[in-house]
Tab-separated table of C-alpha atoms in Angstrom:
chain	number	residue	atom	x	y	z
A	1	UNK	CA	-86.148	43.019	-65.448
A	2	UNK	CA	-87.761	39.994	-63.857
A	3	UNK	CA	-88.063	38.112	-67.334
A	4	UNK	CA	-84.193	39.130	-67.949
A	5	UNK	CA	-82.831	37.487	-64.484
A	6	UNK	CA	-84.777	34.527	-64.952
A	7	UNK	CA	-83.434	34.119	-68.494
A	8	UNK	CA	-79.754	34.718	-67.243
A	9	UNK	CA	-80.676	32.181	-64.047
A	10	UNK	CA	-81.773	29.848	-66.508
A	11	UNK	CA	-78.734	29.996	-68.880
A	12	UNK	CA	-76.455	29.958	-65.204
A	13	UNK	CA	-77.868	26.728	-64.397
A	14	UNK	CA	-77.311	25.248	-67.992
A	15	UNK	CA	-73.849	25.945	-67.902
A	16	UNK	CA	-73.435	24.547	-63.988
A	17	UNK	CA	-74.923	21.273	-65.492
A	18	UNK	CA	-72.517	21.405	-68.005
A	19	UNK	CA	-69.819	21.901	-65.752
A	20	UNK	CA	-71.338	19.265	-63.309
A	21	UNK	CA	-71.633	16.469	-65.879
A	22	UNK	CA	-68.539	16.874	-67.787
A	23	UNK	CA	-67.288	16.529	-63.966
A	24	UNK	CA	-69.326	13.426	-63.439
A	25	UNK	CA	-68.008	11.969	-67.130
A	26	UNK	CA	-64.184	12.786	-66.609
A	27	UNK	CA	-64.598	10.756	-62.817
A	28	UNK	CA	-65.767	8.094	-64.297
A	29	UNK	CA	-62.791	7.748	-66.569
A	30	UNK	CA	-58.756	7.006	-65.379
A	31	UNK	CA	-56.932	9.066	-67.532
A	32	UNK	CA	-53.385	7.729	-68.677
A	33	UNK	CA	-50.851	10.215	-70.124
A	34	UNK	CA	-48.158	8.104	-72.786
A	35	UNK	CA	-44.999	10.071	-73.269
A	36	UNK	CA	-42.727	8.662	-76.567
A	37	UNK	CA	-40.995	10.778	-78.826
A	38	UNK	CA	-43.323	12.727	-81.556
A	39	UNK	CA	-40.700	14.333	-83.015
A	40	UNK	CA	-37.128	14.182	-83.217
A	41	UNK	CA	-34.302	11.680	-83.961
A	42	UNK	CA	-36.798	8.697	-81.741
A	43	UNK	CA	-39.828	9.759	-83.570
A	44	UNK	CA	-39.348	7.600	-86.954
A	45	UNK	CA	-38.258	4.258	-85.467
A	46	UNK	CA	-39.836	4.282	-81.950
A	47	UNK	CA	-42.556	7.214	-81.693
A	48	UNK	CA	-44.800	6.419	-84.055
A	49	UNK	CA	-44.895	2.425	-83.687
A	50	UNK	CA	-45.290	3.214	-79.563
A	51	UNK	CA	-48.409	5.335	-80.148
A	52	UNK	CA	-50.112	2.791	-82.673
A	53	UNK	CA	-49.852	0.147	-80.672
A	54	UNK	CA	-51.274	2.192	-77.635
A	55	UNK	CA	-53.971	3.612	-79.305
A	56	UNK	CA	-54.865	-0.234	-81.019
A	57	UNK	CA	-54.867	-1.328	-77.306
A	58	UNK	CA	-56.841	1.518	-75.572
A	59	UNK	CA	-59.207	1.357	-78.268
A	60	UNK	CA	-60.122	-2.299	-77.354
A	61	UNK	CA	-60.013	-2.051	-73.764
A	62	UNK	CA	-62.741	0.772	-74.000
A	63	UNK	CA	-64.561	-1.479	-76.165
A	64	UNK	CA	-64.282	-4.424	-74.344
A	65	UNK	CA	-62.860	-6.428	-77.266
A	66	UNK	CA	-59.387	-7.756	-76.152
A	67	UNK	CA	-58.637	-11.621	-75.936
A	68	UNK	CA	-59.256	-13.100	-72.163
A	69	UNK	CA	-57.923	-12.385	-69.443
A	70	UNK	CA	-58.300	-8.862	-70.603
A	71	UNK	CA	-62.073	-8.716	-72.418
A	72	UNK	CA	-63.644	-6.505	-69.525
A	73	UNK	CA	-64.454	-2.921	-70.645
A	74	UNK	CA	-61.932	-0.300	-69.195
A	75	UNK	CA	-59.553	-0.292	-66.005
A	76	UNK	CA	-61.900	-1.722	-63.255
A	77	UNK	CA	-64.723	-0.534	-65.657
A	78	UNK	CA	-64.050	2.866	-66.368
A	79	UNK	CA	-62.490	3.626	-69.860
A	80	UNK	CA	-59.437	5.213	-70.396
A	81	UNK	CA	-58.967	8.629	-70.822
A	82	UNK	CA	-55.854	8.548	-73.463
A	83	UNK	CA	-53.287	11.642	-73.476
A	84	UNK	CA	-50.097	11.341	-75.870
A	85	UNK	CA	-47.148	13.715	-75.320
A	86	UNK	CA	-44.095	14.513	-76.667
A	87	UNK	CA	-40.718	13.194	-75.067
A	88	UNK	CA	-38.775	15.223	-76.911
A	89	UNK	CA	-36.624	17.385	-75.444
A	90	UNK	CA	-34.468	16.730	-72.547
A	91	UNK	CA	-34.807	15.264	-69.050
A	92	UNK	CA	-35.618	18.724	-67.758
A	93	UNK	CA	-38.279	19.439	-70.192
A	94	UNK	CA	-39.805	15.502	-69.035
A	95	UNK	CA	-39.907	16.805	-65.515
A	96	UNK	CA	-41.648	19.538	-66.010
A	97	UNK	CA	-44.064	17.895	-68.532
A	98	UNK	CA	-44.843	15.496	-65.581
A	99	UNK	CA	-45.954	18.053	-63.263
A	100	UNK	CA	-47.887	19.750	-65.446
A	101	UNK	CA	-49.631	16.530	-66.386
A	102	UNK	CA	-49.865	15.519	-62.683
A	103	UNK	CA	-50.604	18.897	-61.086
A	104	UNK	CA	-53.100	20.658	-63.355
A	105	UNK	CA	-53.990	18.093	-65.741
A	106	UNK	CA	-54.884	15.419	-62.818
A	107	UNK	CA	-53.222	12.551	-64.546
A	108	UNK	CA	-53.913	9.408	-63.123
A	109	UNK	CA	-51.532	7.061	-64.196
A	110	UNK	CA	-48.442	7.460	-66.838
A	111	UNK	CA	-47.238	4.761	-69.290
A	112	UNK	CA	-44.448	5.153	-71.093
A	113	UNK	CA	-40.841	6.635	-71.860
A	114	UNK	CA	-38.096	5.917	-74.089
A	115	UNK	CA	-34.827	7.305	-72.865
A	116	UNK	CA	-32.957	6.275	-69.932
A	117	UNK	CA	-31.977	9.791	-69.525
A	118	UNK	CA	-35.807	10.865	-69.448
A	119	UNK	CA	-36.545	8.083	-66.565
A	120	UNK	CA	-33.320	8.894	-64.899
A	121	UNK	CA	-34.667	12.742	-64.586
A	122	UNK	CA	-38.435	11.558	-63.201
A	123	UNK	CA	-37.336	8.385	-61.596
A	124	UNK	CA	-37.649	10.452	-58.106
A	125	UNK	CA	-40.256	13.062	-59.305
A	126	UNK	CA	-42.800	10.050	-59.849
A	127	UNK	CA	-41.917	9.431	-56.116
A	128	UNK	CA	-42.641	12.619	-55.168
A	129	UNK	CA	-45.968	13.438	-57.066
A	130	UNK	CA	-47.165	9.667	-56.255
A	131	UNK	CA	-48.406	9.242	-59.400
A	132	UNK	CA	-48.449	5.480	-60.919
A	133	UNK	CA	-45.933	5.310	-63.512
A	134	UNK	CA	-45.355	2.103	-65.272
A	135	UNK	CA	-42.132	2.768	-67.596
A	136	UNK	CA	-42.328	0.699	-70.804
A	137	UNK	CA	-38.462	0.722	-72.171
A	138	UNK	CA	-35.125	3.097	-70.810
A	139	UNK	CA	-33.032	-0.062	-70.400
A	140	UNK	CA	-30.785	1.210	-67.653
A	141	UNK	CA	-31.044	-0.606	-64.447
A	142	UNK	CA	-29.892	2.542	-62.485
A	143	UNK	CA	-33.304	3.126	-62.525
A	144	UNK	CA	-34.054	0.800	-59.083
A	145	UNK	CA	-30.372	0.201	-58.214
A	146	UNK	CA	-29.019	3.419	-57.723
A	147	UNK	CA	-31.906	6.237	-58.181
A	148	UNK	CA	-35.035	4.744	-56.442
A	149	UNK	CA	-34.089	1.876	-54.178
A	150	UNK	CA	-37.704	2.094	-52.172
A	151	UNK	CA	-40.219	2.679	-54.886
A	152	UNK	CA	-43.736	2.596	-54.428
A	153	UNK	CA	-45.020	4.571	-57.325
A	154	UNK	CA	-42.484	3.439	-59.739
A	155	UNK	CA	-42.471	0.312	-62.145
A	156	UNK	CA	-40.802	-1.031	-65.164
A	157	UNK	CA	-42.775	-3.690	-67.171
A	158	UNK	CA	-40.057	-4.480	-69.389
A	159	UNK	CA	-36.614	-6.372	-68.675
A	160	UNK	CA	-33.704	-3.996	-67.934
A	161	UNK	CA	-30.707	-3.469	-70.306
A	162	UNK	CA	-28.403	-6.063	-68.273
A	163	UNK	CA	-30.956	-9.326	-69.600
A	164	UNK	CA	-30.807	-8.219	-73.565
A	165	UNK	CA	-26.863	-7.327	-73.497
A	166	UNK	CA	-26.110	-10.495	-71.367
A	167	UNK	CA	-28.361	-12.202	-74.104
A	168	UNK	CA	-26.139	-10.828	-76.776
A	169	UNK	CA	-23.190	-12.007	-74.737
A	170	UNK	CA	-24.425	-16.042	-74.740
A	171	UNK	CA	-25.425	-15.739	-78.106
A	172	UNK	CA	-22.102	-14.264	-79.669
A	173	UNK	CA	-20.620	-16.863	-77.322
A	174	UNK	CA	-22.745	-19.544	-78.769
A	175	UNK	CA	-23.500	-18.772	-82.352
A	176	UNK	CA	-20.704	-16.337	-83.127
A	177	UNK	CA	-17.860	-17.643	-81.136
A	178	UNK	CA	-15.583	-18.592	-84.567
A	179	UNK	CA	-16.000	-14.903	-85.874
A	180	UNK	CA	-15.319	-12.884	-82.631
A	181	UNK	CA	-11.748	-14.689	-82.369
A	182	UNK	CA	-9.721	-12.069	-83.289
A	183	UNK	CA	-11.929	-10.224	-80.820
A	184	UNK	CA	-14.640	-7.509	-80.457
A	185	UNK	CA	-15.459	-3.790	-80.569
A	186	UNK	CA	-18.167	-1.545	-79.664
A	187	UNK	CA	-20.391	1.579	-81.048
A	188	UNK	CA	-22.220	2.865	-78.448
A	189	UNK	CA	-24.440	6.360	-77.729
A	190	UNK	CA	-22.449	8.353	-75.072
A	191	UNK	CA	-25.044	8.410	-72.398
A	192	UNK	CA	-26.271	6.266	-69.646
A	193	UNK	CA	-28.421	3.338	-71.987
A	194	UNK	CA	-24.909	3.210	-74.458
A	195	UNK	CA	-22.100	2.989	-71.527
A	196	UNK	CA	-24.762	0.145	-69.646
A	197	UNK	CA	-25.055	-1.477	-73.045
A	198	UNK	CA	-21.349	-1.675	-73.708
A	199	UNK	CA	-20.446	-2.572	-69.874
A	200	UNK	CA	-22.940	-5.551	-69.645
A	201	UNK	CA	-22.223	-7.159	-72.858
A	202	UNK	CA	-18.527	-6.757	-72.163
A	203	UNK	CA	-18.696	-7.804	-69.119
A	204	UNK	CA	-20.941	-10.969	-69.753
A	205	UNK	CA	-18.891	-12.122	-72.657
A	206	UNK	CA	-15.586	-12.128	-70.394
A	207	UNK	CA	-17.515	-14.100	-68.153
A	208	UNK	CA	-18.662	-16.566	-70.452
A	209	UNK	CA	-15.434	-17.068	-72.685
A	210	UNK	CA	-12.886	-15.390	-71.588
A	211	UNK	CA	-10.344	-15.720	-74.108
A	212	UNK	CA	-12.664	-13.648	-76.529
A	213	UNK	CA	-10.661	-10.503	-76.069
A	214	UNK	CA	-12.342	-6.533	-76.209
A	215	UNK	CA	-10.851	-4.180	-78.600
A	216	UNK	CA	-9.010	-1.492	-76.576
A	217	UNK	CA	-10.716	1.635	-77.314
A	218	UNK	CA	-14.473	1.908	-78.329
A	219	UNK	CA	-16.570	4.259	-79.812
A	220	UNK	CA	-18.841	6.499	-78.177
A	221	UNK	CA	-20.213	9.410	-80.050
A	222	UNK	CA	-22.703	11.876	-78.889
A	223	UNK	CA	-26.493	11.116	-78.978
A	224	UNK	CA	-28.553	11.216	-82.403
A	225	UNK	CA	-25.331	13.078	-84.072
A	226	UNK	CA	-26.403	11.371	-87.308
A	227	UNK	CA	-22.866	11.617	-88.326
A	228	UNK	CA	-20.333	8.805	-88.058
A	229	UNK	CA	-17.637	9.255	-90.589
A	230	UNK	CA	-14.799	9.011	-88.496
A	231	UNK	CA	-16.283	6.173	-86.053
A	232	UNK	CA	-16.877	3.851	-89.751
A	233	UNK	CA	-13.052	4.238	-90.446
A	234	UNK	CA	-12.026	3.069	-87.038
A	235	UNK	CA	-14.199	0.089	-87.345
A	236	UNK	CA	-12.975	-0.573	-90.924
A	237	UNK	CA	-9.441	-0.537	-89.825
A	238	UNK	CA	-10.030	-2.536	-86.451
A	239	UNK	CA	-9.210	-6.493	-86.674
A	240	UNK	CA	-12.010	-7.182	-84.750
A	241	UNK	CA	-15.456	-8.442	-86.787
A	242	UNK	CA	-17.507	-8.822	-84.262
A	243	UNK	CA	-19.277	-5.068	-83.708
A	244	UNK	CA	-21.875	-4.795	-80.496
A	245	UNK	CA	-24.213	-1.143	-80.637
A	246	UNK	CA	-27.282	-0.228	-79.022
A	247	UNK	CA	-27.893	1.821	-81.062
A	248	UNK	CA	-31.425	3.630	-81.759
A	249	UNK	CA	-33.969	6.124	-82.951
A	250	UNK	CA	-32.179	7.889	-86.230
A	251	UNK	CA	-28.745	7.125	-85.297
A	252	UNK	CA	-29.148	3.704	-86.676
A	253	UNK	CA	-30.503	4.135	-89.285
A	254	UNK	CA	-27.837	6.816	-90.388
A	255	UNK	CA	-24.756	4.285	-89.106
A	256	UNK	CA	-26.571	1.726	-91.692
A	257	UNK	CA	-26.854	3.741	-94.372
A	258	UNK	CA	-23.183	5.604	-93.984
A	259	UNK	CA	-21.881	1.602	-93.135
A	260	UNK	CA	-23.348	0.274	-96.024
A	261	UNK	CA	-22.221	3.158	-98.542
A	262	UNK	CA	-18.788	2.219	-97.125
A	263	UNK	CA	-19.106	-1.494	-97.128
A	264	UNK	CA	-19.023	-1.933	-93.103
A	265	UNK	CA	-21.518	-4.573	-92.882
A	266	UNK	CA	-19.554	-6.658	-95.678
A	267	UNK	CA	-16.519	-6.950	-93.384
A	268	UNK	CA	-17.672	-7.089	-90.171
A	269	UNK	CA	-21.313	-8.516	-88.422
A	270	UNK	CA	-22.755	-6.502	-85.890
A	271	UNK	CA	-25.071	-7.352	-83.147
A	272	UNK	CA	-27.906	-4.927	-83.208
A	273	UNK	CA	-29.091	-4.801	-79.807
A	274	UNK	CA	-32.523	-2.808	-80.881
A	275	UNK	CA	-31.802	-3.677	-84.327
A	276	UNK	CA	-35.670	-4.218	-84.444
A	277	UNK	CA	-36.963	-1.538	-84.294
A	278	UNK	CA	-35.717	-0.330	-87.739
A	279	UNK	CA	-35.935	-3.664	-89.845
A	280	UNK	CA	-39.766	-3.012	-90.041
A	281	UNK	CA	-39.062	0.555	-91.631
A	282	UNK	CA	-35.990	-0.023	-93.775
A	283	UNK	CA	-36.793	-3.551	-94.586
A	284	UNK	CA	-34.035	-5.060	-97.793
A	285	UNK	CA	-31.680	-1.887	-96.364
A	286	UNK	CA	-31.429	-3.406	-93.515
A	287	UNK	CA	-27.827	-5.237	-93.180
A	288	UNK	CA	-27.689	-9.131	-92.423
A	289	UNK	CA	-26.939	-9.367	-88.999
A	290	UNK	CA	-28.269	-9.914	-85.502
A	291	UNK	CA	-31.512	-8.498	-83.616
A	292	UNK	CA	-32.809	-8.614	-79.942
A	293	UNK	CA	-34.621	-7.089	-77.133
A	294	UNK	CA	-37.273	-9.951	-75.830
A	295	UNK	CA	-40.166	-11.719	-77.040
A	296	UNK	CA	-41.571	-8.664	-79.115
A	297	UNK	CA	-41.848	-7.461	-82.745
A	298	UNK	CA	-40.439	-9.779	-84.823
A	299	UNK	CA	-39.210	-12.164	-82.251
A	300	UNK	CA	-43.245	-12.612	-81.258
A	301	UNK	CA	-44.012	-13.884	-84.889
A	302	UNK	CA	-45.398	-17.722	-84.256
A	303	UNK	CA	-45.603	-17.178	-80.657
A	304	UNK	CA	-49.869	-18.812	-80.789
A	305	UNK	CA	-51.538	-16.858	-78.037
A	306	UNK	CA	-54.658	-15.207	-78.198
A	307	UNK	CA	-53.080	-11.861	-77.456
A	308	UNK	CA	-50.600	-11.932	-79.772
A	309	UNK	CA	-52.671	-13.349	-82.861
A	310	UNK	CA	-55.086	-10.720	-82.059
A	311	UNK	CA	-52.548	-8.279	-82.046
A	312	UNK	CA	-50.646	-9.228	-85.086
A	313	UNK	CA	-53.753	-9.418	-86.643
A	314	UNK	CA	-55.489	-5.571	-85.343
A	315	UNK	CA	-51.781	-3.832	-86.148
A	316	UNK	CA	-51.425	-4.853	-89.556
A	317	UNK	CA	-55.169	-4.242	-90.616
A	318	UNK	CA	-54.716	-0.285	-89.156
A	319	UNK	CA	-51.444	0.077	-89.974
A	320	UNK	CA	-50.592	-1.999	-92.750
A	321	UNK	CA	-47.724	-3.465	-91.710
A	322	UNK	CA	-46.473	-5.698	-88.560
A	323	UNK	CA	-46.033	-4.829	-85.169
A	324	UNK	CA	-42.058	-3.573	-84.330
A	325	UNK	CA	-41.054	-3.481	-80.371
A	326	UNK	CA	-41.912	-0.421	-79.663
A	327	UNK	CA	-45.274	-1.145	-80.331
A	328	UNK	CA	-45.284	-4.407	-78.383
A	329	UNK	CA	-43.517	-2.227	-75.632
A	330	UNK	CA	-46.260	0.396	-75.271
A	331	UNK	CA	-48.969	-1.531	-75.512
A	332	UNK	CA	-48.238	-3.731	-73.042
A	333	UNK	CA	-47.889	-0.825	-70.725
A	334	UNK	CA	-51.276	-0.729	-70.970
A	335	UNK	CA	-52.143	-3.702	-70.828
A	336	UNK	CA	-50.184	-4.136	-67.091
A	337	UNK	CA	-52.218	-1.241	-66.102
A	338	UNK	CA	-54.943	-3.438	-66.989
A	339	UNK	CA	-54.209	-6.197	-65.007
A	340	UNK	CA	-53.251	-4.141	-62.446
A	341	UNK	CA	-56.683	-2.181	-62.022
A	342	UNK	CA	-58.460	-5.132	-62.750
A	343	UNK	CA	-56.822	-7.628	-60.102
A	344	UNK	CA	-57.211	-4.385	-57.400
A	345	UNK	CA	-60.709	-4.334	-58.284
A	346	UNK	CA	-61.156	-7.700	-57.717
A	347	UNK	CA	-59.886	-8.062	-54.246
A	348	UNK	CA	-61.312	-4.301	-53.311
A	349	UNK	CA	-65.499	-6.496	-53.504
A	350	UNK	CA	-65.930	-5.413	-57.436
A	351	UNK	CA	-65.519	-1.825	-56.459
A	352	UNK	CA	-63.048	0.870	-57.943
A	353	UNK	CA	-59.436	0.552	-56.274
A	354	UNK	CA	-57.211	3.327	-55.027
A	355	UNK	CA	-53.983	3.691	-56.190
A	356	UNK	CA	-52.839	2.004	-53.365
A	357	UNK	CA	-54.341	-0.848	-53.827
A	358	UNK	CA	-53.695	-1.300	-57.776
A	359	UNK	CA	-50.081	-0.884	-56.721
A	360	UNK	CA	-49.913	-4.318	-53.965
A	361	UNK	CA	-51.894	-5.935	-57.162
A	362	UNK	CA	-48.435	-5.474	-59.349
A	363	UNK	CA	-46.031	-5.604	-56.753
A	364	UNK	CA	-44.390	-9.316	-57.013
A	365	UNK	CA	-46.989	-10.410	-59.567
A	366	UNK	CA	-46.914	-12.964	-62.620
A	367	UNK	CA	-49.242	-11.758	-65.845
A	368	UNK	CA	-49.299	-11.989	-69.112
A	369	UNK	CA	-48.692	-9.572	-71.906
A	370	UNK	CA	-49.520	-9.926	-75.776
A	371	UNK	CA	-46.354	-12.309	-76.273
A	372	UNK	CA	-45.071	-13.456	-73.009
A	373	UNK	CA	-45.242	-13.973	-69.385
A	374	UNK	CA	-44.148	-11.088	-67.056
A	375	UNK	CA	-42.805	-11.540	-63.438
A	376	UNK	CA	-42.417	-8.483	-61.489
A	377	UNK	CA	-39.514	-9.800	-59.328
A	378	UNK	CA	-36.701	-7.905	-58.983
A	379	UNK	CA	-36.610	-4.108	-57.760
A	380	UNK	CA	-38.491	-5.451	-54.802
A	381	UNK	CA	-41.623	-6.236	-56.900
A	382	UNK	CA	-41.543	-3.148	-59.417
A	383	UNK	CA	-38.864	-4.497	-61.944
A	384	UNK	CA	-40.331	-7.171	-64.754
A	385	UNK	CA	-38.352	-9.657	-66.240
A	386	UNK	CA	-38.680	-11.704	-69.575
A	387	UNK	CA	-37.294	-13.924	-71.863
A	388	UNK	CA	-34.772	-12.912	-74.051
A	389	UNK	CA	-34.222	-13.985	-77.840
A	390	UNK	CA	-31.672	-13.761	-80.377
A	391	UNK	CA	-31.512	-14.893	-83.744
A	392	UNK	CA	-30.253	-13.920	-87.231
A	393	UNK	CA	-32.041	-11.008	-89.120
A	394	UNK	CA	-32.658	-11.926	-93.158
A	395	UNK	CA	-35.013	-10.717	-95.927
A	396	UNK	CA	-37.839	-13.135	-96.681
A	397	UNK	CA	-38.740	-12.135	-100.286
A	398	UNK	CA	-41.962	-14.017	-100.497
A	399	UNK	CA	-43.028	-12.510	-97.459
A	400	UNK	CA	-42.066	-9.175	-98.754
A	401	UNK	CA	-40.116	-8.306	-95.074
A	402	UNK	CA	-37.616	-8.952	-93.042
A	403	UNK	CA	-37.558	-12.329	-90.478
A	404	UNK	CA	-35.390	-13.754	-88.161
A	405	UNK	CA	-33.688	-17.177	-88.235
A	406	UNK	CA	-31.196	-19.262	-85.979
A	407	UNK	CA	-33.766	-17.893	-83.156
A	408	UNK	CA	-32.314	-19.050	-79.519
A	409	UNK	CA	-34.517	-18.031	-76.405
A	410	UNK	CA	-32.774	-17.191	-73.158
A	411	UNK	CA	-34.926	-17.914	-69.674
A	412	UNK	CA	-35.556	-14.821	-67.664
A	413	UNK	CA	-33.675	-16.711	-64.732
A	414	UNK	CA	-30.625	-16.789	-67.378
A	415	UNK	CA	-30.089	-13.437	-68.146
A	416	UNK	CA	-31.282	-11.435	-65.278
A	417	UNK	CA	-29.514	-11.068	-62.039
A	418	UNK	CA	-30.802	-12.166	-58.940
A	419	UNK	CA	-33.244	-10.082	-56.468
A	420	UNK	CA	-31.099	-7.776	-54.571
A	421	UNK	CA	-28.152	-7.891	-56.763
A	422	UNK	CA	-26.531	-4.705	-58.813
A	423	UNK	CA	-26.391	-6.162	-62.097
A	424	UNK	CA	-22.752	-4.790	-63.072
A	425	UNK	CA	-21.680	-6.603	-60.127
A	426	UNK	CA	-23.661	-9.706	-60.866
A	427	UNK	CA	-21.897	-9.545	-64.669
A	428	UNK	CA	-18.914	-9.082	-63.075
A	429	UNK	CA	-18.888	-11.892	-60.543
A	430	UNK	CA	-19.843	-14.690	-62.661
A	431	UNK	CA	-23.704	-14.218	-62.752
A	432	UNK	CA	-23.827	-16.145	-60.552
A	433	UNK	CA	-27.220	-17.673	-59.928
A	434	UNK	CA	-27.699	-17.720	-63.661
A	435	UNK	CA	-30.216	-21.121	-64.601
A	436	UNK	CA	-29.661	-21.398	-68.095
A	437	UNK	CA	-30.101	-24.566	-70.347
């Protein structure tokens, strides 16, 4: 009996050490949960570029291999504990995906989202749980205007949607003026990043040239319907040529290839506000016509910094072909989260910061990311703005993809409203403020 109870103590204490190490490993780790869409109508265009570009960038901060300012192993030395999820689903489905994360998976920081209706559902639960959450894209600038005027847990690392639609505005305005005489129409998703899309480009190309005139209705079907029969024969009927959509995930890539079967893109030029993100994928399908969203994907080719060559260079050796926005978008989630941790341990004497203390590191600050320089300056210090470029989208067949030409860069300071200022209302008064060249 003896012999027995020493053989179970000894197999007890085994397992405690176990326990106790695997313990000891996961402190020494800050584990990051990445939400983008797996599956669904987001998956094919956004989804799967997001999560390569994460994963190319966690790899190398856990190795210690990314370009200065950023070649230290880890967040303040500890390597990242990665955790990809699907944001499929529905806002309500996102909430509850955060707690669990959160509450029983003790998540210590989240990076990512797609959907201004997913942020818009765990703009306040982020809040609530106190759980650093740096939000990579869902445009809508609701986000710190309306649903989380004091955040403290809450950032966005990426411009809002106001900056790339008022960019679209000066660029039809100077580039397309000629073709958008007879005026200009929309095609918009019917939720919260479509209606801001339409509002601000409206609204900033009535500010800029007035006598550029809307059409009178536009068209606003349902999210990822994949079906826009009757939409293409109002726009082939309208007078108007010049066409503005937001457009995304597998809805644009279904309006392209019902437009071109019907010979849309012939008759009238659209301004593709995410146009990006599918040029990479559908390459000679896509139509001639315009692209945007900041200095990423495509827009980033030729921009000569370390980060960016290095990235160019990792994405298309694992992935075999170049990096889209989405994968500019998520990776530099991380790599603010880097900064971030890094800066906090810094002033915290070299030793591991609190969550407090990463958080005054990003608050107001000035970094860079793989193609740009971010400032966090609107949203009281939790809102990033960029640079925003525009340019014309056209097959390069010695290249074997698409490029764009005719590229014009907008200042952050030109396209983004001042601190304090709703944007609609800032569109709507002028933009006043506005320091463009």
């Amino acid at each position: 009996m003896k012999a027995i109870s020493r053989k179970r103590f000894m197999a007890l204490a085994a397992a405690l050490a176990v326990l106790l190490a695997a313990g000891a490993a996961s402190a020494q780790t800050v584990k990051v949960a990445v939400p983008t869409f797996l599956t669904g109508g987001g998956a094919p265009t956004y989804g799967t570029a997001s999560k390569n570009g994460v994963e190319l960038v966690v790899r190398a901060i856990n190795e210690g291999t990314l370009p200065a300012p950023y070649n230290s192993v880890g967040l303040a030395g500890r390597k990242i504990d990665l955790v990809v999820y699907d944001e499929s689903g529905g806002g309500t489905k996102q909430v509850t995906e955060l707690r669990n994360k959160v509450q029983k998976e003790g998540v210590d920081v989240v990076v990512g989202y797609v959907s201004s209706g997913s942020c818009a559902a765990i703009a306040r639960v982020v809040e609530e749980l106190r759980v650093l959450t740096l939000l990579t894209v869902c445009g809508t600038p609701r986000i710190f205007e309306e649903l989380v005027k004091e955040p403290k847990y809450l950032f966005r690392i990426i411009n809002h949607s106001t900056a790339g639609n008022v960019g679209a505005a000066h660029y039809v305005v100077k580039k397309l003026r000629n073709e958008a005489k007879n005026g200009y129409m929309g095609i918009n998703q019917n939720y919260a990043w479509g209606q801001d899309a339409w509002r601000d480009f409206n609204l900033g190309v009535q500010t800029l040239a007035p006598e550029l005139k809307p059409a009178k209705k536009q068209q606003f079907p349902k999210l990822f319907s994949g079906q826009y029969g009757t939409e293409i024969s109002v726009l082939l009927r309208a007078k108007q040529k010049v066409v503005h959509s937001s457009f995304w995930g597998g809805d644009i890539e279904a309006l392209i290839a019902q437009g071109k079967a019907r010979g849309l893109f012939k008759r009238k030029t659209f301004v593709f506000t995410v146009g990006e993100i599918t040029a990479h994928r559908i390459g000679k399908k896509f139509p001639p016509g315009q692209l945007a969203r900041g200095p990423y994907g495509l827009y980033a080719e030729g921009i000569d910094t370390p980060l960016n060559k290095w990235f160019r260079s990792e994405y298309r050796k694992a992935y075999k072909q170049p990096p889209s926005s989405p994968a500019y978008h998520y990776a530099d989630g991380i790599v603010a989260a880097k900064y971030a941790y890094d800066t906090a341990m810094k002033a915290n004497g070299g030793k591991f910061p609190s969550t407090d203390q990463v958080i005054k590191a990003l608050e107001h600050a000035t970094y860079d990311i793989l193609a740009a320089k971010v400032k966090m300056s609107l949203g009281k210090g939790h809102q990033a703005v960029t640079s925003d470029r525009w340019g014309y989208a056209e097959w390069d067949d010695a290249k074997g993809e698409i490029v764009v030409k005719d590229v014009v860069e907008f200042k952050a300071e030109c396209v983004n409203p001042p601190e304090g200022v709703n944007a609609a209302d800032w569109v709507k008064g002028g933009m006043k403020g506005a320091k463009c060249d």
